PDB file of C-alpha atoms and ligand atoms in Angstrom:
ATOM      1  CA  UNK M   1       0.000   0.000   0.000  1.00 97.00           C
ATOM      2  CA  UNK M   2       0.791   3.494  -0.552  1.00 98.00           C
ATOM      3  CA  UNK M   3       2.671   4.826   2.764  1.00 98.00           C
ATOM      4  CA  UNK M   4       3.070   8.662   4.061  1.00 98.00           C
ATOM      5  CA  UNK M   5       6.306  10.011   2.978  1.00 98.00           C
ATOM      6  CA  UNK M   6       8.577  11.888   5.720  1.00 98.00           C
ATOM      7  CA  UNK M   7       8.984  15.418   4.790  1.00 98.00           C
ATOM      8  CA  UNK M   8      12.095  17.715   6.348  1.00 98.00           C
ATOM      9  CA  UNK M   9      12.424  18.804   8.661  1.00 97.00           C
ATOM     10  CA  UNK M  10      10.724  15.715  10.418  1.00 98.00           C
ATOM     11  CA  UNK M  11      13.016  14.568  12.990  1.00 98.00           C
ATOM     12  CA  UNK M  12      12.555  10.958  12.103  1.00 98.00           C
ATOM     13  CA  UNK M  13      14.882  11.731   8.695  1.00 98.00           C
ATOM     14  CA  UNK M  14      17.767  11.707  11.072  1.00 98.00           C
ATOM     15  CA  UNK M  15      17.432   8.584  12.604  1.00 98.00           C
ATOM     16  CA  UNK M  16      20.700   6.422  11.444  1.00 98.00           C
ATOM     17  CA  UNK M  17      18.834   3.182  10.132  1.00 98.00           C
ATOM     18  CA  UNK M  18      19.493  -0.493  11.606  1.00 98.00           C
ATOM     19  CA  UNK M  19      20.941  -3.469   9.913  1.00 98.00           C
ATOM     20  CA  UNK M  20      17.995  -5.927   8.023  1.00 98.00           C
ATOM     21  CA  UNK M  21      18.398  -9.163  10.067  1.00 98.00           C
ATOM     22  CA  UNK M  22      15.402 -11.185   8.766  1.00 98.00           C
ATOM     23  CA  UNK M  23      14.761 -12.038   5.030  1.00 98.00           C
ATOM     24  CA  UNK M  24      10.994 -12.055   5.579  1.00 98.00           C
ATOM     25  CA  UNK M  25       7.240 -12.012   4.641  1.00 98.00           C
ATOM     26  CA  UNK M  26       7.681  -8.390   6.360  1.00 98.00           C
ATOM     27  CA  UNK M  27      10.749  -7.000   4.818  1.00 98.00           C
ATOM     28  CA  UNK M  28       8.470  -8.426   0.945  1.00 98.00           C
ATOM     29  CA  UNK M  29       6.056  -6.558   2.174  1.00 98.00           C
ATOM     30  CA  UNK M  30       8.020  -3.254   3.128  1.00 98.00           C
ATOM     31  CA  UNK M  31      10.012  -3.528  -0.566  1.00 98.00           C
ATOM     32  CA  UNK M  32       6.250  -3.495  -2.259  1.00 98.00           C
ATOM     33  CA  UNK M  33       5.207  -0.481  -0.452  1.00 98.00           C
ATOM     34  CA  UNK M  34       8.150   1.413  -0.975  1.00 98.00           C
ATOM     35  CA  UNK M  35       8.307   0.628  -4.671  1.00 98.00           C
ATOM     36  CA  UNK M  36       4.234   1.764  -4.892  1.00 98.00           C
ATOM     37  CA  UNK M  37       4.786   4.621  -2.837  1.00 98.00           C
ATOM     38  CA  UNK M  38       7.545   5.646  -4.992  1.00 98.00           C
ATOM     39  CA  UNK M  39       5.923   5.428  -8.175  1.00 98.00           C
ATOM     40  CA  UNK M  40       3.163   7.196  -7.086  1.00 98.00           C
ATOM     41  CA  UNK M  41       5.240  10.338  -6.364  1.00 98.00           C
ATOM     42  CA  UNK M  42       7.465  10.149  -9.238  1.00 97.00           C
ATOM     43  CA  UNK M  43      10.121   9.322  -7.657  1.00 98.00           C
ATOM     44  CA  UNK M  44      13.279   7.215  -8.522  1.00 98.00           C
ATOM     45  CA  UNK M  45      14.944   6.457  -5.371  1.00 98.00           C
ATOM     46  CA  UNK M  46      13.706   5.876  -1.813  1.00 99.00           C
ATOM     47  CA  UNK M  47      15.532   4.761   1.275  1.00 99.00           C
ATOM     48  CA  UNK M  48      13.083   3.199   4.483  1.00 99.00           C
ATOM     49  CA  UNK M  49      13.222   5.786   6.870  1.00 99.00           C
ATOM     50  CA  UNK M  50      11.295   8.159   3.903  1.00 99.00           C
ATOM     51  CA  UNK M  51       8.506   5.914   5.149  1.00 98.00           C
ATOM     52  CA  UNK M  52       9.405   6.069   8.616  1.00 98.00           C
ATOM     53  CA  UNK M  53      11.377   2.472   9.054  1.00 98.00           C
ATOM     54  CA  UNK M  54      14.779   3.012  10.083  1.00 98.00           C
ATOM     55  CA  UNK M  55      15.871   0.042   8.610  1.00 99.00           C
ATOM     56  CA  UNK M  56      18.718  -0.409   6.041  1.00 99.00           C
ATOM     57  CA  UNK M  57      16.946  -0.775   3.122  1.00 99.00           C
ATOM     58  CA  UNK M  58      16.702   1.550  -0.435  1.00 99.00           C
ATOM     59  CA  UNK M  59      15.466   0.947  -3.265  1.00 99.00           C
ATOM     60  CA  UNK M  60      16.250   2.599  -6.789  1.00 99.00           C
ATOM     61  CA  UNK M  61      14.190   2.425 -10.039  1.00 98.00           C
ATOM     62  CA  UNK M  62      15.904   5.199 -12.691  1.00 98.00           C
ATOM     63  CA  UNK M  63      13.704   5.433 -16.028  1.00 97.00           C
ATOM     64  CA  UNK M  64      15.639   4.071 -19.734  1.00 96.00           C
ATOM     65  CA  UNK M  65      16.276   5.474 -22.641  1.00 96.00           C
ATOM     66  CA  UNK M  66      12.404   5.431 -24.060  1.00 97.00           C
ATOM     67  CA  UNK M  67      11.945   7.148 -21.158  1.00 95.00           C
ATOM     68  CA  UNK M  68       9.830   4.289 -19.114  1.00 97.00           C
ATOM     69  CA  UNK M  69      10.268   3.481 -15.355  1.00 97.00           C
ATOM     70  CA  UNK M  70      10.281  -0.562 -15.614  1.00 97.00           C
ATOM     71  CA  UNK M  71      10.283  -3.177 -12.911  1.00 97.00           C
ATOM     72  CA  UNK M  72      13.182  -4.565 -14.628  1.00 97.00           C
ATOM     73  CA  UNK M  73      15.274  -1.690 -13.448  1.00 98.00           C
ATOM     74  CA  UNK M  74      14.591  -1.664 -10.250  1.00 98.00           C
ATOM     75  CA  UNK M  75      17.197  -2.142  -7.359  1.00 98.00           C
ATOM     76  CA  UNK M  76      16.614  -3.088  -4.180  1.00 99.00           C
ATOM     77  CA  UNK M  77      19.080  -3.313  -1.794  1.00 99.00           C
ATOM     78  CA  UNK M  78      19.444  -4.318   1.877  1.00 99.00           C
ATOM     79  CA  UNK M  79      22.620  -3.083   4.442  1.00 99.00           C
ATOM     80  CA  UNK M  80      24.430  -2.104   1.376  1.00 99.00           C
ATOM     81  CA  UNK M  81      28.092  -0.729   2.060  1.00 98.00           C
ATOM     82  CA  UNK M  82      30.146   1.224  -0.532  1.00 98.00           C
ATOM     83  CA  UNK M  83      33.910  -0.899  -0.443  1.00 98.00           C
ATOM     84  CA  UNK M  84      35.251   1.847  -2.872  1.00 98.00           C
ATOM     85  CA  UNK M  85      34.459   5.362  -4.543  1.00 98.00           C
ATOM     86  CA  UNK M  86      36.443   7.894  -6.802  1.00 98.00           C
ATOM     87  CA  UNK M  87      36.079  10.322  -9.251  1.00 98.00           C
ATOM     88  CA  UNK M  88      33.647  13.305  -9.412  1.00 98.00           C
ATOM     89  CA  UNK M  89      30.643  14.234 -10.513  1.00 98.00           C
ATOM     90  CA  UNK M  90      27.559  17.212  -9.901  1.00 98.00           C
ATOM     91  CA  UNK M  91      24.221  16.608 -10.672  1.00 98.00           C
ATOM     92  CA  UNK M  92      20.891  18.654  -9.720  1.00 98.00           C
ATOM     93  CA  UNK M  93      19.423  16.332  -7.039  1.00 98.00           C
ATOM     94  CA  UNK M  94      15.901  16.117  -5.761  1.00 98.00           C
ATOM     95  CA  UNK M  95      14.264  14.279  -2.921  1.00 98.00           C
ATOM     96  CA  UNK M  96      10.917  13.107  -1.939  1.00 98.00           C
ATOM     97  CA  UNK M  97      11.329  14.211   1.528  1.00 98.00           C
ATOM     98  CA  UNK M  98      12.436  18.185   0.153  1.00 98.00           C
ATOM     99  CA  UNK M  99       9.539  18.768  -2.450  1.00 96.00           C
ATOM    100  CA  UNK M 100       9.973  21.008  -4.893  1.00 95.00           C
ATOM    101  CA  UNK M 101      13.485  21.657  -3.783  1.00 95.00           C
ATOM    102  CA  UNK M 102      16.668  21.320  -6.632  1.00 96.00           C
ATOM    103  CA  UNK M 103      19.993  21.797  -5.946  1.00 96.00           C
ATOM    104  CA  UNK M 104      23.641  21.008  -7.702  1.00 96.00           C
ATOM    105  CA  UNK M 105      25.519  18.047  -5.424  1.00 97.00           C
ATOM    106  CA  UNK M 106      28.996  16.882  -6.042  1.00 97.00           C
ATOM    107  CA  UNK M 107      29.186  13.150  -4.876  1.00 98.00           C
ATOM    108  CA  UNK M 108      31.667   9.785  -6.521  1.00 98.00           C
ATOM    109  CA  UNK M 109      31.761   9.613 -10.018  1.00 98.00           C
ATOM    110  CA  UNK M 110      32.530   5.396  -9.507  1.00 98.00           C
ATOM    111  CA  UNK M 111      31.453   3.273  -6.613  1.00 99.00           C
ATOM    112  CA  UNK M 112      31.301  -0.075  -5.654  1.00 99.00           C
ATOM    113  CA  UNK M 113      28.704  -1.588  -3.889  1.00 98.00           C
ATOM    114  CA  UNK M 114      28.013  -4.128  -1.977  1.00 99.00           C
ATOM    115  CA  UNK M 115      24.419  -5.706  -0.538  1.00 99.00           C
ATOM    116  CA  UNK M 116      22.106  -8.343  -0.181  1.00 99.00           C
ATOM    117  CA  UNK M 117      18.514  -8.886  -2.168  1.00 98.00           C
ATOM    118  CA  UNK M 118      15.670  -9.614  -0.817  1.00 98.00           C
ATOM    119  CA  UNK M 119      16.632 -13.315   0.027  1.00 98.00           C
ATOM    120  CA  UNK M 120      19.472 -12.448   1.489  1.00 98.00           C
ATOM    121  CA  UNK M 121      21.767 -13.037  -1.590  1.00 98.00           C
ATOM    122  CA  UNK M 122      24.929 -11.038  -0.982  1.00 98.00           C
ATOM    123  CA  UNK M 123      25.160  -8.893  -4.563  1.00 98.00           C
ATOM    124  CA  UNK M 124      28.778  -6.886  -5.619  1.00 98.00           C
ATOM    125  CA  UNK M 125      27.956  -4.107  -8.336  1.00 98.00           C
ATOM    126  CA  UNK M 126      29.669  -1.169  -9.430  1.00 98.00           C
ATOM    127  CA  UNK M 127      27.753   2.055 -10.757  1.00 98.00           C
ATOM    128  CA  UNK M 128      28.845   5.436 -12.247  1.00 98.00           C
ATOM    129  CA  UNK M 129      26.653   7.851 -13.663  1.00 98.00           C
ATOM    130  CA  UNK M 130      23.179   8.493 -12.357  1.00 98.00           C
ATOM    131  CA  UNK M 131      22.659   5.225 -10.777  1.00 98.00           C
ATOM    132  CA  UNK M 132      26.244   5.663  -8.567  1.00 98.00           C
ATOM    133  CA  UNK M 133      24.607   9.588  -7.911  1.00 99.00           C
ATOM    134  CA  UNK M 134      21.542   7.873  -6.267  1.00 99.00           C
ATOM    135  CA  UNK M 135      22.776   5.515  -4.511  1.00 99.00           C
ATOM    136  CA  UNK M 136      24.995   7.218  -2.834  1.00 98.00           C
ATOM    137  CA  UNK M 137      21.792   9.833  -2.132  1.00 99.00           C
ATOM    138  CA  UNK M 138      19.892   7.413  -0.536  1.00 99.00           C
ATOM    139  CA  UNK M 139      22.663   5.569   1.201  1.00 98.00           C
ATOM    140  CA  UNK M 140      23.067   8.753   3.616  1.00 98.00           C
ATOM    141  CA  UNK M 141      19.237   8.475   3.929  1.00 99.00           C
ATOM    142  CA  UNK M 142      20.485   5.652   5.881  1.00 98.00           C
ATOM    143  CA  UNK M 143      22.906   7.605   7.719  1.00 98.00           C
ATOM    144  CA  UNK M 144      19.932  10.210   8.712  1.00 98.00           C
ATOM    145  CA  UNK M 145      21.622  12.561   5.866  1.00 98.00           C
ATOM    146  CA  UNK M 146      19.315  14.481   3.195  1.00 98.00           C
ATOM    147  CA  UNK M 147      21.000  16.255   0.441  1.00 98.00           C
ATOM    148  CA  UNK M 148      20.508  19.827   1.383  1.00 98.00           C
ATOM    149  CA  UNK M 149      22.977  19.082   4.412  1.00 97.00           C
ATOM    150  CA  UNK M 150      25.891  19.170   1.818  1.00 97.00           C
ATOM    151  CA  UNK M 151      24.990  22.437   0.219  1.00 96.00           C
ATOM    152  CA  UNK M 152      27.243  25.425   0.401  1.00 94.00           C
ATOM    153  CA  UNK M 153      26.999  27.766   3.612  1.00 96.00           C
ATOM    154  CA  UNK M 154      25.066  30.425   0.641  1.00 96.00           C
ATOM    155  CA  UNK M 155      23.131  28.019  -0.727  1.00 95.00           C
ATOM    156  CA  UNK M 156      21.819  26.839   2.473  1.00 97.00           C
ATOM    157  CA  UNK M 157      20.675  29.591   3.718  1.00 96.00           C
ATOM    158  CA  UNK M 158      18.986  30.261   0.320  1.00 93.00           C
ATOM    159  CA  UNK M 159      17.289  27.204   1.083  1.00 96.00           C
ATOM    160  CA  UNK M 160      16.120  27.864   4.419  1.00 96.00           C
ATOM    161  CA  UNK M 161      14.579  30.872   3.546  1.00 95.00           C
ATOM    162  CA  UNK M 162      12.898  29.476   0.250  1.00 92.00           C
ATOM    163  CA  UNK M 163      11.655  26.988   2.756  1.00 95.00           C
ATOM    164  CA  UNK M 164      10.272  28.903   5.330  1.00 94.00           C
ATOM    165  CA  UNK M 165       8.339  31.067   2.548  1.00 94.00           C
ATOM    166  CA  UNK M 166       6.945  27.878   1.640  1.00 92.00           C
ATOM    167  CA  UNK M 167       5.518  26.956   5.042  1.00 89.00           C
ATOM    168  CA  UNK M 168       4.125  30.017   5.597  1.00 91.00           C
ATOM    169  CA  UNK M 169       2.507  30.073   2.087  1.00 91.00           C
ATOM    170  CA  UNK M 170       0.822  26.355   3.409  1.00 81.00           C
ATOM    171  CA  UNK M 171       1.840  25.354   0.287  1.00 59.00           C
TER     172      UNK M 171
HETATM  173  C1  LIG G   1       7.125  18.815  -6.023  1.00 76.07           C
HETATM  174  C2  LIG G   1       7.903  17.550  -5.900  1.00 76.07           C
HETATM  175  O1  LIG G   1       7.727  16.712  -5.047  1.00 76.07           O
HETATM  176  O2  LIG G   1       8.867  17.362  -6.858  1.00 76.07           O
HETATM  177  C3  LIG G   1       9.619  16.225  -6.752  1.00 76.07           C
HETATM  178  C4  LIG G   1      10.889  16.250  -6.162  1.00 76.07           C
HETATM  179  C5  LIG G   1      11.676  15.100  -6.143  1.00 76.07           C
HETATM  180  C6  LIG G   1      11.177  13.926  -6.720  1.00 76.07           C
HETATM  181  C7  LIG G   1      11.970  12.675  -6.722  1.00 76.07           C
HETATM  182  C8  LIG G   1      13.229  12.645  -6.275  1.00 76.07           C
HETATM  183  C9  LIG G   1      13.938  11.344  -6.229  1.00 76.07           C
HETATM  184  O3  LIG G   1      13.411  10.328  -6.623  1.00 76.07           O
HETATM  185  N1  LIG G   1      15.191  11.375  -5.712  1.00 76.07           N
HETATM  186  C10 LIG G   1      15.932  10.147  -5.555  1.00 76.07           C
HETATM  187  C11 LIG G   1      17.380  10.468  -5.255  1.00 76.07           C
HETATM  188  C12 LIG G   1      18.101  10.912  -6.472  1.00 76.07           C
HETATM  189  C13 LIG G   1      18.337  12.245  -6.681  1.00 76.07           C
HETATM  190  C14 LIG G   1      19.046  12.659  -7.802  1.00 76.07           C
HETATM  191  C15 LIG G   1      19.519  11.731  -8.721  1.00 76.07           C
HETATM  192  C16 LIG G   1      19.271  10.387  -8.508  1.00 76.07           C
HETATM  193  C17 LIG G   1      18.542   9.981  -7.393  1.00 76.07           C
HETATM  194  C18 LIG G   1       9.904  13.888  -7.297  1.00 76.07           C
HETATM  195  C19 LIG G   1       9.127  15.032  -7.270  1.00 76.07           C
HETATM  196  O4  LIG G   1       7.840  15.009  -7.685  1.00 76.07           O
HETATM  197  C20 LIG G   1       7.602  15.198  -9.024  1.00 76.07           C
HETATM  198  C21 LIG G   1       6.149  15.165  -9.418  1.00 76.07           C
HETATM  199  O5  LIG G   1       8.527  15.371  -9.798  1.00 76.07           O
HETATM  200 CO1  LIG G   2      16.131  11.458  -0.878  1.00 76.07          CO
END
């Protein structure tokens, strides 16, 4: 089913998430609702604790060429760890949990990933372009991290007040 989505500055975001132990019914049932609730928003990416589980799980789903999100793209990955990044690379990032909110982020050009499926299978990929950009994004969702917290000192505070016009507008 279609879950709320956390929304900064909800304290929950900063939770640091905890390791995925069992390879269950539950954890099935948590992937489903993540991937729906995703969808729904038009989103590509989504790490647990958007949905208020701190748990270490994210899943990715970036659209091809024709421009179509498939099920055959999608990633989902449990207590992932990056074993090696390098290189660099900016890209305008969004996030369900900032709507309406853009900003340039320089993250890894290369990583190297690993993490376990949703059986438990331990899986060893490595990812550049946008797919190493967002999982790397919602890997600090793990760590309680949201991408405006590595935005210049300026742009930050550009954000904040965007922000609080926002609130105030109840939009
Ligand atoms: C108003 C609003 O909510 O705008 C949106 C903002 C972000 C998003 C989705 C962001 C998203 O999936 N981010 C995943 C992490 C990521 C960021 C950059 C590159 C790779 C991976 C969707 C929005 O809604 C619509 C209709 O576009
Ligand atoms: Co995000």
């Amino acid at each position: 089913m279609i879950r709320e989505i956390l929304v900064y500055p909800n304290k929950l975001l900063r939770e640091t998430s905890k390791e995925v132990t069992h390879f269950d019914v539950h954890l099935h049932t948590l992937l489903h609702d993540m991937y729906e609730t995703m969808v729904a928003k038009e989103g590509i990416g989504l790490a647990a604790i958007q949905v208020g589980v701190p748990l270490n799980v994210l899943i990715i789903n970036l659209v091809d060429e024709e421009g179509y999100q498939t099920v055959e793209n999608l990633y989902e990955m449990i207590n992932p760890v990056i074993l090696e990044k390098d290189g660099l690379t900016i890209y305008q990032e969004g996030c369900l949990s900032v709507p309406g909110y853009y900003d340039e982020i320089e993250r890894a050009a290369h990583i190297k990933v690993v993490y376990c499926d949703r059986d438990g299978n331990r899986c060893e990929e490595e990812f550049t372009d946008l797919m190493a950009i967002a999982v790397q994004h919602e890997m600090d969702h793990l760590k309680g991290r949201l991408f405006i917290e590595k935005l210049s000192y300026l742009k930050r505070k550009k954000f904040d007040k965007e922000w609080k016009k926002k609130q105030k507008a109840g939009k």
